[in-house]
Coordinates of C-alpha atoms in Angstrom, one line a residue:
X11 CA 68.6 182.8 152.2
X12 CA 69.3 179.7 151.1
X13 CA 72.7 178.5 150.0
X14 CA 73.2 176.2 147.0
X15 CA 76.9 177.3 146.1
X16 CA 79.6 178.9 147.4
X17 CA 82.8 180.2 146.8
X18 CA 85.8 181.3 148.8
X19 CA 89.5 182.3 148.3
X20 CA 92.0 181.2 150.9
X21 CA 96.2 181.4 151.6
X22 CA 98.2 179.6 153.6
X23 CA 99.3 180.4 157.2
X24 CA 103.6 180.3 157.5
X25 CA 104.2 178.7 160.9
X26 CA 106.9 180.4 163.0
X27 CA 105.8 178.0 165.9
X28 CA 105.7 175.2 164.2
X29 CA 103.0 172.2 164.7
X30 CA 105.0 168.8 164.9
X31 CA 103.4 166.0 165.8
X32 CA 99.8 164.6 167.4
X33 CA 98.4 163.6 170.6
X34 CA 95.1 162.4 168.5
X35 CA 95.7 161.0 164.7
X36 CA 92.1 161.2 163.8
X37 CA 91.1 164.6 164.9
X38 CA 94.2 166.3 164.3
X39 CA 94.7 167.4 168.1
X40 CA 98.3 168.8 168.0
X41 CA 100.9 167.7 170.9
X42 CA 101.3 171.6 171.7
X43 CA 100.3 175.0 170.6
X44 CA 101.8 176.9 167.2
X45 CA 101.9 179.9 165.4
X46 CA 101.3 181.0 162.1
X47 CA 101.8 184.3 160.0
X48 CA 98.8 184.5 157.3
X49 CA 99.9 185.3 153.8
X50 CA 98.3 187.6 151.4
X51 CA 96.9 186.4 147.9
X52 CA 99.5 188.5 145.4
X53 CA 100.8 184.9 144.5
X54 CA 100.1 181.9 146.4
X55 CA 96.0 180.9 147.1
X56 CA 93.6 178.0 147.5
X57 CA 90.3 179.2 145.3
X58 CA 87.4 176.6 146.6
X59 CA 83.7 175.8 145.1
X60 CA 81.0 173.9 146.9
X61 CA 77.8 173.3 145.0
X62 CA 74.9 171.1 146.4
X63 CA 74.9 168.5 144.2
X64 CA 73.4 164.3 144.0
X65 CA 77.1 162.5 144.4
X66 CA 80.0 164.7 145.9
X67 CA 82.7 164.8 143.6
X68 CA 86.6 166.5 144.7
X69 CA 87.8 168.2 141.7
X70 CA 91.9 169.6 142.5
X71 CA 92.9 171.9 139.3
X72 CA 90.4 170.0 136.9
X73 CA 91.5 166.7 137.8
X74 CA 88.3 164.4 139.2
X75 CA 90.3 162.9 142.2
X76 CA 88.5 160.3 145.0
X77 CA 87.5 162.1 148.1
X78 CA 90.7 161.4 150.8
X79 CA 89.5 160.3 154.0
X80 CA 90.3 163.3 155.2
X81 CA 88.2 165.2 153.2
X82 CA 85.4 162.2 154.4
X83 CA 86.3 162.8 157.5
X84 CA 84.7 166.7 157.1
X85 CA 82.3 165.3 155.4
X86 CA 80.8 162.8 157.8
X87 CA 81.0 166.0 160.5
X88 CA 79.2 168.4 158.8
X89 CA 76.6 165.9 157.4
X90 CA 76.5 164.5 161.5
X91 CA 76.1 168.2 162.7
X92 CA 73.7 169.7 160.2
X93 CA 71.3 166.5 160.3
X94 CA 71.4 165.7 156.1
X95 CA 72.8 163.6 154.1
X96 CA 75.8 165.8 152.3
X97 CA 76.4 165.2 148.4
X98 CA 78.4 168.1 147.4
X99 CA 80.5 168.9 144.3
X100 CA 83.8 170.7 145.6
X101 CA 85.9 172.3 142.6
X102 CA 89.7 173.7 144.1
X103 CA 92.0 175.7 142.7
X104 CA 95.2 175.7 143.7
X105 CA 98.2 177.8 143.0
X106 CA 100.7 176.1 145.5
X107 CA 103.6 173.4 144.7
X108 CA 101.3 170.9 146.2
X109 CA 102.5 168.5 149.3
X110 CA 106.3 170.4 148.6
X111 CA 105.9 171.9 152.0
X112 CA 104.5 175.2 151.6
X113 CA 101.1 174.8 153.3
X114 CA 99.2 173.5 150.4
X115 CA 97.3 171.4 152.2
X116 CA 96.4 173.6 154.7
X117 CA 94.7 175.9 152.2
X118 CA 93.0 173.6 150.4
X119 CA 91.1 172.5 154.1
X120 CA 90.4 175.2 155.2
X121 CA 89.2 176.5 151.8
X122 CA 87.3 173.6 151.9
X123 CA 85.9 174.0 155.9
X124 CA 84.9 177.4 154.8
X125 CA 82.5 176.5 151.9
X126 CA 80.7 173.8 153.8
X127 CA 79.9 176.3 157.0
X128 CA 79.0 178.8 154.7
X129 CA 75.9 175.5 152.9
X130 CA 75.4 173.9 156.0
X131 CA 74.6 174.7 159.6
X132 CA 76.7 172.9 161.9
X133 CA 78.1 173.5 165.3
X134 CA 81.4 173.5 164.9
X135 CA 83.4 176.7 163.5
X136 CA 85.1 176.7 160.9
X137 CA 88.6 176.4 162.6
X138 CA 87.2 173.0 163.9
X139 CA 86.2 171.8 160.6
X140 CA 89.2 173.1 158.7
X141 CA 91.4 170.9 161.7
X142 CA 89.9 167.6 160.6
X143 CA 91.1 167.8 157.3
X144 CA 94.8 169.0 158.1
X145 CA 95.6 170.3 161.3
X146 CA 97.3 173.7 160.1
X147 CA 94.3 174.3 158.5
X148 CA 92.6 175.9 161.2
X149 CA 94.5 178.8 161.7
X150 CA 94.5 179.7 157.4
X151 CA 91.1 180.1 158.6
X152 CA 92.1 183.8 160.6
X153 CA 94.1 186.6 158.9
X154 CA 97.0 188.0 160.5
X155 CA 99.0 186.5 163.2
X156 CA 97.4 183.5 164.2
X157 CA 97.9 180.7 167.6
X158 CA 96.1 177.3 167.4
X159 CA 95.8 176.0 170.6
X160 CA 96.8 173.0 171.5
X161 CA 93.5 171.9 174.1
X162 CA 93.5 169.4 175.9
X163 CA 89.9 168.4 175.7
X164 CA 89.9 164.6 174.5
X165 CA 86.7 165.9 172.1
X166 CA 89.5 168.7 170.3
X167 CA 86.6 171.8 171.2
X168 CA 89.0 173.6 172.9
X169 CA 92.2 173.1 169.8
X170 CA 91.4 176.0 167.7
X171 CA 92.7 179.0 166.5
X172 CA 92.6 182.7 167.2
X173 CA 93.9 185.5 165.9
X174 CA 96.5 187.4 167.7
X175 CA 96.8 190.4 166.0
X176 CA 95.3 191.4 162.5
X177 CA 97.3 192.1 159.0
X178 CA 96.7 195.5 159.6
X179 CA 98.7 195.5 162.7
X180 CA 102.1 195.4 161.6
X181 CA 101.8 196.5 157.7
X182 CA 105.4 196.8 157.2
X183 CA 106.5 192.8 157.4
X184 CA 107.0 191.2 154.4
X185 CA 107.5 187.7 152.8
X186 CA 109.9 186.0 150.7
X187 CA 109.1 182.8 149.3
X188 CA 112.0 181.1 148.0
X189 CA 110.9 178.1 145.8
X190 CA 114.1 175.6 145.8
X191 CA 111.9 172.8 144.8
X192 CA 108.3 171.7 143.6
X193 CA 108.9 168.8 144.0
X194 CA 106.6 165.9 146.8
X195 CA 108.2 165.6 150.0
X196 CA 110.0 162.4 150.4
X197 CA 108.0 161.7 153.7
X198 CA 104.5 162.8 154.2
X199 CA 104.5 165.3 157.1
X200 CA 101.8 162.7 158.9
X201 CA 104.1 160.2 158.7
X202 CA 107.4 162.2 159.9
X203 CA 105.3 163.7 163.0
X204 CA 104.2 160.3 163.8
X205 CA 107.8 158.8 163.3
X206 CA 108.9 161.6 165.5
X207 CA 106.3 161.1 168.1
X208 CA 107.5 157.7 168.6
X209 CA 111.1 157.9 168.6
X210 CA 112.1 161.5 169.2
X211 CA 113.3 162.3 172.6
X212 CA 114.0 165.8 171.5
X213 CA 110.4 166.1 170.7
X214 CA 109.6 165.2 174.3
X215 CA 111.8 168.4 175.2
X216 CA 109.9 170.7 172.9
X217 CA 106.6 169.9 174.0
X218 CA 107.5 171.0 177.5
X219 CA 109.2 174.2 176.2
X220 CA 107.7 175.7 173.7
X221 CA 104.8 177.6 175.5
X222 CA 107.4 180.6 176.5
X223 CA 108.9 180.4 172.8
X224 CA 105.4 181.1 172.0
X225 CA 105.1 184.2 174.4
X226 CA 108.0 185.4 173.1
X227 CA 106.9 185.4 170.0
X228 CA 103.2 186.5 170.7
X229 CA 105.0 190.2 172.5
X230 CA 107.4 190.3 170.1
X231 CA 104.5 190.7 167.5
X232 CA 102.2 193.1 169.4
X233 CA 105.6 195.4 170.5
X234 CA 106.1 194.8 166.2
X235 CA 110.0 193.7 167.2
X236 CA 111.3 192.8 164.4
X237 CA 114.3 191.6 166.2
X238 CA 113.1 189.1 168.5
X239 CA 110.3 188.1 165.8
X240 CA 113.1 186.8 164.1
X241 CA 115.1 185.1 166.4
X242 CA 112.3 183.1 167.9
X243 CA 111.3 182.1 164.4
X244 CA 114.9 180.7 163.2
X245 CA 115.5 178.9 166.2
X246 CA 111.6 177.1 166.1
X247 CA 112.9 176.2 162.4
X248 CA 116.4 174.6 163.7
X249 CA 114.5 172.8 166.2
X250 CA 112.0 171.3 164.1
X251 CA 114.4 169.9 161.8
X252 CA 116.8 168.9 164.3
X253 CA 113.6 166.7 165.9
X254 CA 113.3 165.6 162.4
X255 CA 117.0 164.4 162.5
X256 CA 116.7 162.9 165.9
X257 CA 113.5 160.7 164.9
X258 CA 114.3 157.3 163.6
X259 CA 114.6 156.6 160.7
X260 CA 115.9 160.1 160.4
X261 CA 113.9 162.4 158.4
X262 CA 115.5 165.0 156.3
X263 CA 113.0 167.7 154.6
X264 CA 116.0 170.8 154.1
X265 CA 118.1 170.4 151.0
X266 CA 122.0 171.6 150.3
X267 CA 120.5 174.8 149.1
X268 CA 118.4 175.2 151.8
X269 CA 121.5 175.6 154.4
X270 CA 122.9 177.5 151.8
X271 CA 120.1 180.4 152.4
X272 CA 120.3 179.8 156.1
X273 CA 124.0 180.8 156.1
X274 CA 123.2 183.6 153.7
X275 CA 120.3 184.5 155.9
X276 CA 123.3 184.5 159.2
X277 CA 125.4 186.7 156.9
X278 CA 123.3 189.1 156.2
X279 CA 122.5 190.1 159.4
X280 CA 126.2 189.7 160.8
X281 CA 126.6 192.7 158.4
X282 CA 123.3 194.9 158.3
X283 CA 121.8 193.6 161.9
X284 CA 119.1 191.3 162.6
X285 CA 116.9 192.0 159.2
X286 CA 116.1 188.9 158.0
X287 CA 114.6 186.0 159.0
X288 CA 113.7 182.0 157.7
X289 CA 111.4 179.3 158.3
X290 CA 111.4 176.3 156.9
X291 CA 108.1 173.7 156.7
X292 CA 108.5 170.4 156.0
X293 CA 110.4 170.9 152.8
X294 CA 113.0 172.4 151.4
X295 CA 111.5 175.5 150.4
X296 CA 112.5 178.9 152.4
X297 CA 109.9 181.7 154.0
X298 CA 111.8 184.1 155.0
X299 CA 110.5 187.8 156.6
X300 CA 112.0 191.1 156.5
X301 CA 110.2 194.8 157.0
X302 CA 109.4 197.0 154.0
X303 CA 112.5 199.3 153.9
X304 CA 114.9 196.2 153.5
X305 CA 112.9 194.2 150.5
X306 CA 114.6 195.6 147.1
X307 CA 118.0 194.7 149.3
X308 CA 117.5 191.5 150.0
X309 CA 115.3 190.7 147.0
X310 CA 118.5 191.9 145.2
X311 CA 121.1 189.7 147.1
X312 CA 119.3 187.1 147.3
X313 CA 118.9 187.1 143.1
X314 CA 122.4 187.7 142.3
X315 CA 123.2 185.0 144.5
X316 CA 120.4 181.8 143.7
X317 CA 118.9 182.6 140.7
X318 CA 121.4 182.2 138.0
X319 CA 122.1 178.8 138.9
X320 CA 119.2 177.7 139.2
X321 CA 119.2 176.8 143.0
X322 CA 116.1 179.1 143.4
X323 CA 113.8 178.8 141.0
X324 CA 111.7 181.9 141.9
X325 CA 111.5 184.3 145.0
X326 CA 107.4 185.5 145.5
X327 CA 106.9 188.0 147.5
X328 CA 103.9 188.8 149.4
X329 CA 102.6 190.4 153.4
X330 CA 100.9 189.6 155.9
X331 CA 97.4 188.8 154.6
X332 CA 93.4 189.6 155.9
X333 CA 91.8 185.8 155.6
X334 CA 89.4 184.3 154.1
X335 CA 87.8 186.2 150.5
X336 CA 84.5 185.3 150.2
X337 CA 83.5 185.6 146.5
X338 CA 79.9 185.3 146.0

């Protein structure tokens, strides 16, 4: 059958190995390997359109924008690949802070990646596609527990993603999505990776580490240890940022509040044992993971604490989610 519209439903992918900086600007090929837990839709999702159309048009929460040239970028493969000349109308909806560092982006791509595979035939998949537009991308593309390789193929076929273990696997973990801020990132995480590639001898350092981080972290979520999951995710977060703070200019995406829930985060498991975990993006916003019998706890604490002043706006909580919904 013949495709002339499609539509799919996509969430962002947390990364608890986190992707920070490029070895190739234009086709998003990452200087090493990362990781990514997959949320489910309760709250947060991407909800793309394609149609086959005579002019393409990029329509984000019915507002006509101009195509970005990374969203050409796609274009231009797909249209290469399948052998036609691609005019498509692409209508997003998106329920993220957009660009406040909670893997808006990433959703919207690979939302995007997604609709165009499922019109046109090309040969890459749709982790390769979804990487052109935003590198995270290609692992929102999976469900679960997700790695994106790093490659090392100039071309980027070998930097994709693949899934490491499915939602299903370990049921129990659950996310809390503290919203300090809705706000635009002051620096553009392009630019801060690329400021950091340049002048970041700490990143140099992470680059030649972070492969046993990720094995770590890859058996600490097949063995569904909570424990070490959480360990090797805070210190990936410190590191990033402290990269951040080593680049020059220095780049500073975490706010007063956001050390505030790190300390809070350190307290609570000096008292109930390692529990609770954070991650922070580029932005100020907090993910933090915890299994199922400690939610209405922390959820609790956590309230009583940020929300009557006002330093957390709102705390959604969500899992681990499946992938990609395709809705028609």
């Amino acid at each position: 059958k013949q495709w002339y519209q499609r539509r799919v439903a996509i969430t962002a992918g947390i990364a608890v190995i986190k992707y920070w900086g490029k070895r190739d600007e234009t086709l998003n090929l990452p200087l090493n390997s990362s990781v990514s837990v997959t949320l489910s839709m309760d709250s947060m999702f991407t909800e793309t359109t394609a149609t086959k159309s005579n002019e393409t048009v990029f329509c984000i929460n019915g507002n006509i924008e101009a195509p970005s040239k990374r969203f050409q970028r796609l274009i231009k493969r797909v249209g290469e690949e399948s052998e036609v000349n691609v005019d498509v109308s692409v209508n997003t909806f998106n329920t993220f802070p957009t660009a406040a560092g909670l893997a808006s982006s990433a959703s919207g791509f690979a939302a995007s990646a997604t609709v165009m595979k499922l019109l046109y035939k090309t040969r890459s998949s749709i982790s390769e596609l979804a990487r052109l537009g935003s590198g995270s991308a290609c692992r929102s593309t999976y469900g679960g527990f997700v790695r994106w390789n790093a490659g090392v193929k100039e071309d980027g076929s070998d930097s994709v993603a693949t899934q490491i273990a499915p939602a299903s696997h370990w049921p129990h973990l659950r996310v809390l999505v503290c919203v300090v801020c809705k706000d635009m990132k002051s620096v553009p995480s392009t630019i801060g990776m690329q400021r950091s590639v340049e002048t970041s001898n700490l990143l140099k350092y992470r680059v030649q580490t972070v492969e046993s981080k990720i094995d770590k972290l890859t058996r600490a979520i097949r063995e569904r240890d909570f424990k070490a999951f959480a360990e090797v995710t805070m210190r990936d977060s410190n590191e990033m940022h402290a990269i951040c703070l080593d680049s020059y200019p220095p780049i500073s995406y975490l706010s007063a509040v956001s050390h505030r829930i790190i300390n809070f985060v350190h307290d609570y498991n000096s008292t109930h044992g390692v529990t609770l975990a954070y991650t922070f993006d580029a932005g100020p916003n907090a993910v933090l993971f915890c299994e199922r019998e400690n939610v209405e706890q922390i959820k609790s604490e956590l309230s009583e604490r940020f929300l009557p002043g006002g330093e957390v706006h709102e705390i959604i909580e969500c899992g681990v989610g499946t992938g990609p919904l395709l809705k028609q």
